[in-house]
Coordinates of N, CA, C and O in Angstrom, one line a residue:
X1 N 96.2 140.3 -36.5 CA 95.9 138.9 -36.9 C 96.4 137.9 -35.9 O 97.6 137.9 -35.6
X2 N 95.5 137.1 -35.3 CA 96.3 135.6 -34.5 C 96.7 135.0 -34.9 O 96.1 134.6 -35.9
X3 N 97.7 134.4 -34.6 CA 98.5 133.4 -35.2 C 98.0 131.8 -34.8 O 97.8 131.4 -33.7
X4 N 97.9 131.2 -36.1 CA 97.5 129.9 -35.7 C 98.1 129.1 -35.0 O 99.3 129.2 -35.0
X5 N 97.5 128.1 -34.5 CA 98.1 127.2 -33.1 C 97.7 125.9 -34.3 O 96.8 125.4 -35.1
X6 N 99.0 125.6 -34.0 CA 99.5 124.2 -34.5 C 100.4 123.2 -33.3 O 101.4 123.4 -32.6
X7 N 99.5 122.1 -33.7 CA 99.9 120.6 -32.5 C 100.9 120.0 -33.3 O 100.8 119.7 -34.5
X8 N 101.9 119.9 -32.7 CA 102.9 118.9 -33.8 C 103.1 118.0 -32.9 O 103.1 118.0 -31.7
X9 N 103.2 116.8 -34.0 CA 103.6 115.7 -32.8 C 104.6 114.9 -33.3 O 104.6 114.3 -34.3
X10 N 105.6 114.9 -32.5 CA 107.1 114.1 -33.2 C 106.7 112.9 -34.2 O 105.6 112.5 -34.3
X11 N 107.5 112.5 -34.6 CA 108.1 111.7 -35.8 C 107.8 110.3 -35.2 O 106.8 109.6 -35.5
X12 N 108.9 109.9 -34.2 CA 108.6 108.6 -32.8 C 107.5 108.4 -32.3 O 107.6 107.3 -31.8
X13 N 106.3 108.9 -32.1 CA 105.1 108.8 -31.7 C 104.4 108.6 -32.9 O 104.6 109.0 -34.1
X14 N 103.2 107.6 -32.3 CA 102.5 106.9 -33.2 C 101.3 108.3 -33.3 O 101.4 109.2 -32.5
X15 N 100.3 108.4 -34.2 CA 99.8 109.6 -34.0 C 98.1 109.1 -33.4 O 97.7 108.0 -33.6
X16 N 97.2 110.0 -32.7 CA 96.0 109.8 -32.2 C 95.3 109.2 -33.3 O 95.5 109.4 -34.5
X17 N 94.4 108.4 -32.7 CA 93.5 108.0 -33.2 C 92.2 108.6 -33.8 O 91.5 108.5 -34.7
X18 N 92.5 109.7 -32.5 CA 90.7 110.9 -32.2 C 91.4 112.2 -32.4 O 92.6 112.5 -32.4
X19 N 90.8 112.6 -32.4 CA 91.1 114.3 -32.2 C 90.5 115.1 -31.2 O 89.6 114.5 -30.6
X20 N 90.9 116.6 -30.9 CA 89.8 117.6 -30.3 C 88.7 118.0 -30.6 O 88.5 118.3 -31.8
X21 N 88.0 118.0 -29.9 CA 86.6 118.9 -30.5 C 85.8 117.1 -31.4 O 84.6 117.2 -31.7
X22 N 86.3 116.3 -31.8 CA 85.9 115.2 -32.1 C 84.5 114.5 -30.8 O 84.6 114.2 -29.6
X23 N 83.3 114.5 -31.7 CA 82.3 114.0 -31.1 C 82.1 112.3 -30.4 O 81.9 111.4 -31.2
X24 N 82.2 112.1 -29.3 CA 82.2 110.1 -29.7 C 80.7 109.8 -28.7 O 80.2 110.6 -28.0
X25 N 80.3 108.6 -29.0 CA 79.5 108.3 -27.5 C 79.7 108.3 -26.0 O 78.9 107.8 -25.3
X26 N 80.7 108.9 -25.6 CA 80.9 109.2 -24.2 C 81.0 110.6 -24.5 O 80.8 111.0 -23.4
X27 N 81.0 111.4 -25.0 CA 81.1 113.4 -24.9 C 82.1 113.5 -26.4 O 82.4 112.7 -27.3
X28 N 82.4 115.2 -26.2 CA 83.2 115.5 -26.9 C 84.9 115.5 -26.4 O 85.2 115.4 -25.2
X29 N 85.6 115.5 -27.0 CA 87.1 115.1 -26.9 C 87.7 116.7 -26.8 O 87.6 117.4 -27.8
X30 N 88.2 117.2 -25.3 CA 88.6 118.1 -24.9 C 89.9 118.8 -24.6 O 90.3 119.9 -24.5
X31 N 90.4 117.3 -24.4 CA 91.9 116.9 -24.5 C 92.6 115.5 -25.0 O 92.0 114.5 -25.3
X32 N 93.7 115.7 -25.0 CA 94.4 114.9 -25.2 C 96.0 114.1 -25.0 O 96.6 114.6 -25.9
X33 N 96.5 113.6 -24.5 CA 97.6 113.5 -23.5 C 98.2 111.9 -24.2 O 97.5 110.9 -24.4
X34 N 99.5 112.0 -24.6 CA 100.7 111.0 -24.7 C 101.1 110.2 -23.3 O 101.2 110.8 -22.2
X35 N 101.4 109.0 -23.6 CA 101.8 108.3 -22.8 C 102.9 107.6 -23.5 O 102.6 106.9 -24.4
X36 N 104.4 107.6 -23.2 CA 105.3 106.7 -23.7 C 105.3 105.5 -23.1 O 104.8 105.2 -22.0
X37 N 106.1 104.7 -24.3 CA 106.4 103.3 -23.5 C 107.1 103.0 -22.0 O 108.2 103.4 -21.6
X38 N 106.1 102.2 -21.3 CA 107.1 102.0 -20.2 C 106.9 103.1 -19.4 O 107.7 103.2 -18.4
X39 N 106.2 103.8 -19.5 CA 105.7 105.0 -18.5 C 105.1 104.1 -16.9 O 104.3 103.2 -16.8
X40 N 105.8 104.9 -15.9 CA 105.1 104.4 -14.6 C 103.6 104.7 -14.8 O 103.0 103.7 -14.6
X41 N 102.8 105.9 -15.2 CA 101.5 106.3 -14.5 C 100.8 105.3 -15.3 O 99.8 105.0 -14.6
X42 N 100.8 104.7 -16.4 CA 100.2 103.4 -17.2 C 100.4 101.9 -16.9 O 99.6 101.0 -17.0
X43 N 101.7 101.9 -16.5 CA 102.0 100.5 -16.1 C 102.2 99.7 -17.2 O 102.5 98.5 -17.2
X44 N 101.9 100.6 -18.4 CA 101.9 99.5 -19.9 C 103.1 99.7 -20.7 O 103.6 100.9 -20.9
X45 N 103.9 98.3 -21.3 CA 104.9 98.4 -21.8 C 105.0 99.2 -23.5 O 105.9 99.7 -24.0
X46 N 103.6 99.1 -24.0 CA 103.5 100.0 -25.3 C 102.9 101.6 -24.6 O 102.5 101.8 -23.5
X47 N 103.3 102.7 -25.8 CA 102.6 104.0 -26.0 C 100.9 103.7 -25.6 O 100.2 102.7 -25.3
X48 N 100.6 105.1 -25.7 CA 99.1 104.6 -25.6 C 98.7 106.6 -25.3 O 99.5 107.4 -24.9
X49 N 97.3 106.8 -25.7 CA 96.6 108.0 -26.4 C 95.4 108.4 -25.2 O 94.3 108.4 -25.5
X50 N 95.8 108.6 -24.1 CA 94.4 109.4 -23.2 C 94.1 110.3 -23.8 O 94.9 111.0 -24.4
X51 N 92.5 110.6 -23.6 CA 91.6 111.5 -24.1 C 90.6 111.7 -22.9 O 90.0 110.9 -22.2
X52 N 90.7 113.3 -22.9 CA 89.8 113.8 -21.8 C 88.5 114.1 -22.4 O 88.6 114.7 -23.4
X53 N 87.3 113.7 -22.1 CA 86.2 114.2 -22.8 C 85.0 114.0 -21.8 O 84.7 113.3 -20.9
X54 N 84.4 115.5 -22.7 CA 83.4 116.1 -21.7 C 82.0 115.4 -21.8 O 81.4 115.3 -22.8
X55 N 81.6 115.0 -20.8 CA 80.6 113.9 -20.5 C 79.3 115.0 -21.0 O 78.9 115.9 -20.3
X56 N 78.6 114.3 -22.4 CA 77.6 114.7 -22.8 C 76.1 114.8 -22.1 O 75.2 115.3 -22.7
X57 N 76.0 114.2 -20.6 CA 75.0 114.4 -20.9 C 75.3 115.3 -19.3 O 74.3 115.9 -18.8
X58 N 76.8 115.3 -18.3 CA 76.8 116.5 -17.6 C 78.3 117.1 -18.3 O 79.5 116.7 -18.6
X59 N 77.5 118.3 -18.3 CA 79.0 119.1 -18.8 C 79.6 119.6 -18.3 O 80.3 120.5 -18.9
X60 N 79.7 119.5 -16.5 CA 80.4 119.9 -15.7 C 81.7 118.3 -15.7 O 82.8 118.4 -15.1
X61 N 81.4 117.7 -16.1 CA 81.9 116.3 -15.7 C 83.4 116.0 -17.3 O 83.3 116.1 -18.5
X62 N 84.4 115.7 -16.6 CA 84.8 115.1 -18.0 C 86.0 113.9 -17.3 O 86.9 114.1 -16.4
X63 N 85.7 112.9 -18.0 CA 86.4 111.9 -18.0 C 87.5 111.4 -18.9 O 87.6 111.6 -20.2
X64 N 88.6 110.8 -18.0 CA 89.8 110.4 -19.0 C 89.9 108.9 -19.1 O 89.7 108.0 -18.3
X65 N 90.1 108.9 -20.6 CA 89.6 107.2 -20.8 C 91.0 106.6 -21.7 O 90.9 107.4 -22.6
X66 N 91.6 106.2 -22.0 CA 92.0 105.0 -22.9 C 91.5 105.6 -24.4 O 90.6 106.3 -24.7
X67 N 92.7 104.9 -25.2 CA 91.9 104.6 -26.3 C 90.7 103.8 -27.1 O 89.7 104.0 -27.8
X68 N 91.4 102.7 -26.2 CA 90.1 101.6 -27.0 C 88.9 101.9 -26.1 O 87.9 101.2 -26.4
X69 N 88.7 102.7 -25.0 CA 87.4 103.2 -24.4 C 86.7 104.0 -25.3 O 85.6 104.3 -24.9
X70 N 86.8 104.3 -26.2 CA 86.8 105.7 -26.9 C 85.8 105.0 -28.4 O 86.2 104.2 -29.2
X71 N 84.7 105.6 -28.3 CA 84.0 104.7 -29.5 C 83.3 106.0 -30.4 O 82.5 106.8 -30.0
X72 N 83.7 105.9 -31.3 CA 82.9 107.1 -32.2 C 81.7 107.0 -32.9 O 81.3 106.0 -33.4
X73 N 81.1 108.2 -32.8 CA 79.7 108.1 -33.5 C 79.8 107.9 -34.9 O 80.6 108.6 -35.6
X74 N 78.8 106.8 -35.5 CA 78.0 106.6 -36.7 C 77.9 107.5 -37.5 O 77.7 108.2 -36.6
X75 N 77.8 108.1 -38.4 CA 77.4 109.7 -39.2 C 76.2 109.6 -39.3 O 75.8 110.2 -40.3
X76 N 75.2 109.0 -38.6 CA 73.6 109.1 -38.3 C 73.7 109.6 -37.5 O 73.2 110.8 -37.4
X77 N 74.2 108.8 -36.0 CA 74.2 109.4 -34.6 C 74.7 110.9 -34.5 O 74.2 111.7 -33.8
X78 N 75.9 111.2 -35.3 CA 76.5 112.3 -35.5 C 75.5 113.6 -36.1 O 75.2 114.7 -35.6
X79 N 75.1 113.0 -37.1 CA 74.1 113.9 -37.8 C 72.9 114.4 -36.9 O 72.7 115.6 -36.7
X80 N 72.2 113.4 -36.3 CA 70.9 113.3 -34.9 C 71.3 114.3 -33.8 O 70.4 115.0 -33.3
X81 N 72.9 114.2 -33.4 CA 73.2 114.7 -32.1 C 73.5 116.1 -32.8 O 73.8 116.9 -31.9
X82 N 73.4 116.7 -33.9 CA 73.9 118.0 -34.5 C 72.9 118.7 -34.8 O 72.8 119.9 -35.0
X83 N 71.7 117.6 -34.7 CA 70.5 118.5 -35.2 C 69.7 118.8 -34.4 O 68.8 119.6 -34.7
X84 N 69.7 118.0 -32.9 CA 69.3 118.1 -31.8 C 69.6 119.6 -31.4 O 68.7 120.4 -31.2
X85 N 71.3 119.8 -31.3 CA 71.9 120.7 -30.9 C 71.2 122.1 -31.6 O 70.4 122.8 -31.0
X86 N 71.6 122.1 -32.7 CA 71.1 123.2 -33.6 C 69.5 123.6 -33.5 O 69.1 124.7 -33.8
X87 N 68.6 122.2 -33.0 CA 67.3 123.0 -32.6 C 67.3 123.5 -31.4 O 66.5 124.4 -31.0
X88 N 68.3 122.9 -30.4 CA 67.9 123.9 -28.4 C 68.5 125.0 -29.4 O 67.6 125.8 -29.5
X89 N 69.6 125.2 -30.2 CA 70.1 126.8 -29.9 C 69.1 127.8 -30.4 O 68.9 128.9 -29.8
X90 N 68.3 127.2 -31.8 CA 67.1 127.8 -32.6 C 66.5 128.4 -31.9 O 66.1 129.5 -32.0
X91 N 66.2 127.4 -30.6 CA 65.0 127.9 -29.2 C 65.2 128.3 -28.6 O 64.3 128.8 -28.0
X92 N 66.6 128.6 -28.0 CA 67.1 129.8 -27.4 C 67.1 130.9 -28.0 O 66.8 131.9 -27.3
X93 N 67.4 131.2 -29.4 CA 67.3 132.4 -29.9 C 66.5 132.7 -30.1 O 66.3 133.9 -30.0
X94 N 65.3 131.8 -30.7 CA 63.6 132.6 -30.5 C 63.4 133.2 -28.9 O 62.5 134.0 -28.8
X95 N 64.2 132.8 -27.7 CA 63.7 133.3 -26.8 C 64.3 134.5 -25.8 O 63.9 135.2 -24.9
X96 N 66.1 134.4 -26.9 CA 66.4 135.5 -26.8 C 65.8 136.7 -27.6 O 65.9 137.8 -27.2
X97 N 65.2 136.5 -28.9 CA 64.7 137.6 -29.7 C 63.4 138.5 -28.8 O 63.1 139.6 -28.5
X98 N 62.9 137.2 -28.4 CA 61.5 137.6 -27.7 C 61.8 139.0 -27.1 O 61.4 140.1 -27.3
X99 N 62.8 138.1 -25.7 CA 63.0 138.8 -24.8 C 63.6 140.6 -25.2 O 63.2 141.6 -24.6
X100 N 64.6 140.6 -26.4 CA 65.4 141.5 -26.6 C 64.0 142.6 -27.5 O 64.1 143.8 -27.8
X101 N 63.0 141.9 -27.8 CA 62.0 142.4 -28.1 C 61.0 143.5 -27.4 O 60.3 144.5 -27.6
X102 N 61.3 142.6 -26.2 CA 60.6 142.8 -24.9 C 61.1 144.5 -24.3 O 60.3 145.4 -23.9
X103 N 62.3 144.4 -24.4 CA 62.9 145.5 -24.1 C 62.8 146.8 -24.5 O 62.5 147.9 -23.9
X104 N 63.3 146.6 -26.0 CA 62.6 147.6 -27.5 C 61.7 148.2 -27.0 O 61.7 149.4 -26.9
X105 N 60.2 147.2 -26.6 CA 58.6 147.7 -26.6 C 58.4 148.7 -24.9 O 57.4 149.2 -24.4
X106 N 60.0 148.5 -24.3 CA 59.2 149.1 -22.8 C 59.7 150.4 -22.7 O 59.4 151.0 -21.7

């Protein structure tokens, strides 16, 4: 059995806004990275929540954005982009069946 992977995040930190695997209009959320107060790489005197996410429309590409960059989908848009999804895969597997059909007959 694997043991489950659990994110804890201290008590002193404020907690994400977004999550992993969380859909927004820039891609999906693939990571995620703390910044404390007063950190040099920010330059900003408050905490603050980078998120790595994989650019939807290349998925070789993923960008690290800010929080307030970070805009989430609607549960329409959400719904639209799920059913999009769920039809390429439908048509890939009609064209894997084909193929695996193909093989069967030779």
């Amino acid at each position: 059995m694997e043991a489950s992977k659990v994110v804890t995040i201290p008590n002193h930190w404020t907690s994400p806004k977004y999550s992993l695997g969380q859909r927004t209009k820039q891609g999906m959320i693939v990571g995620v990275q703390y910044y404390p107060p007063n950190n040099l790489l920010t330059g900003l005197c408050t905490e603050s929540w980078r998120y790595a996410v994989l650019d939807k429309n290349d998925f070789s590409e993923v960008a690290h954005l800010e929080e307030e960059k970070i805009h989430p989908l609607i549960p329409i848009e959400l719904r639209a982009e799920l059913e999009a999804e769920i039809e390429a895969y439908q048509c890939k597997l009609l064209i894997l069946k084909h193929q695996l059909g193909a093989i069967s007959n030779a």
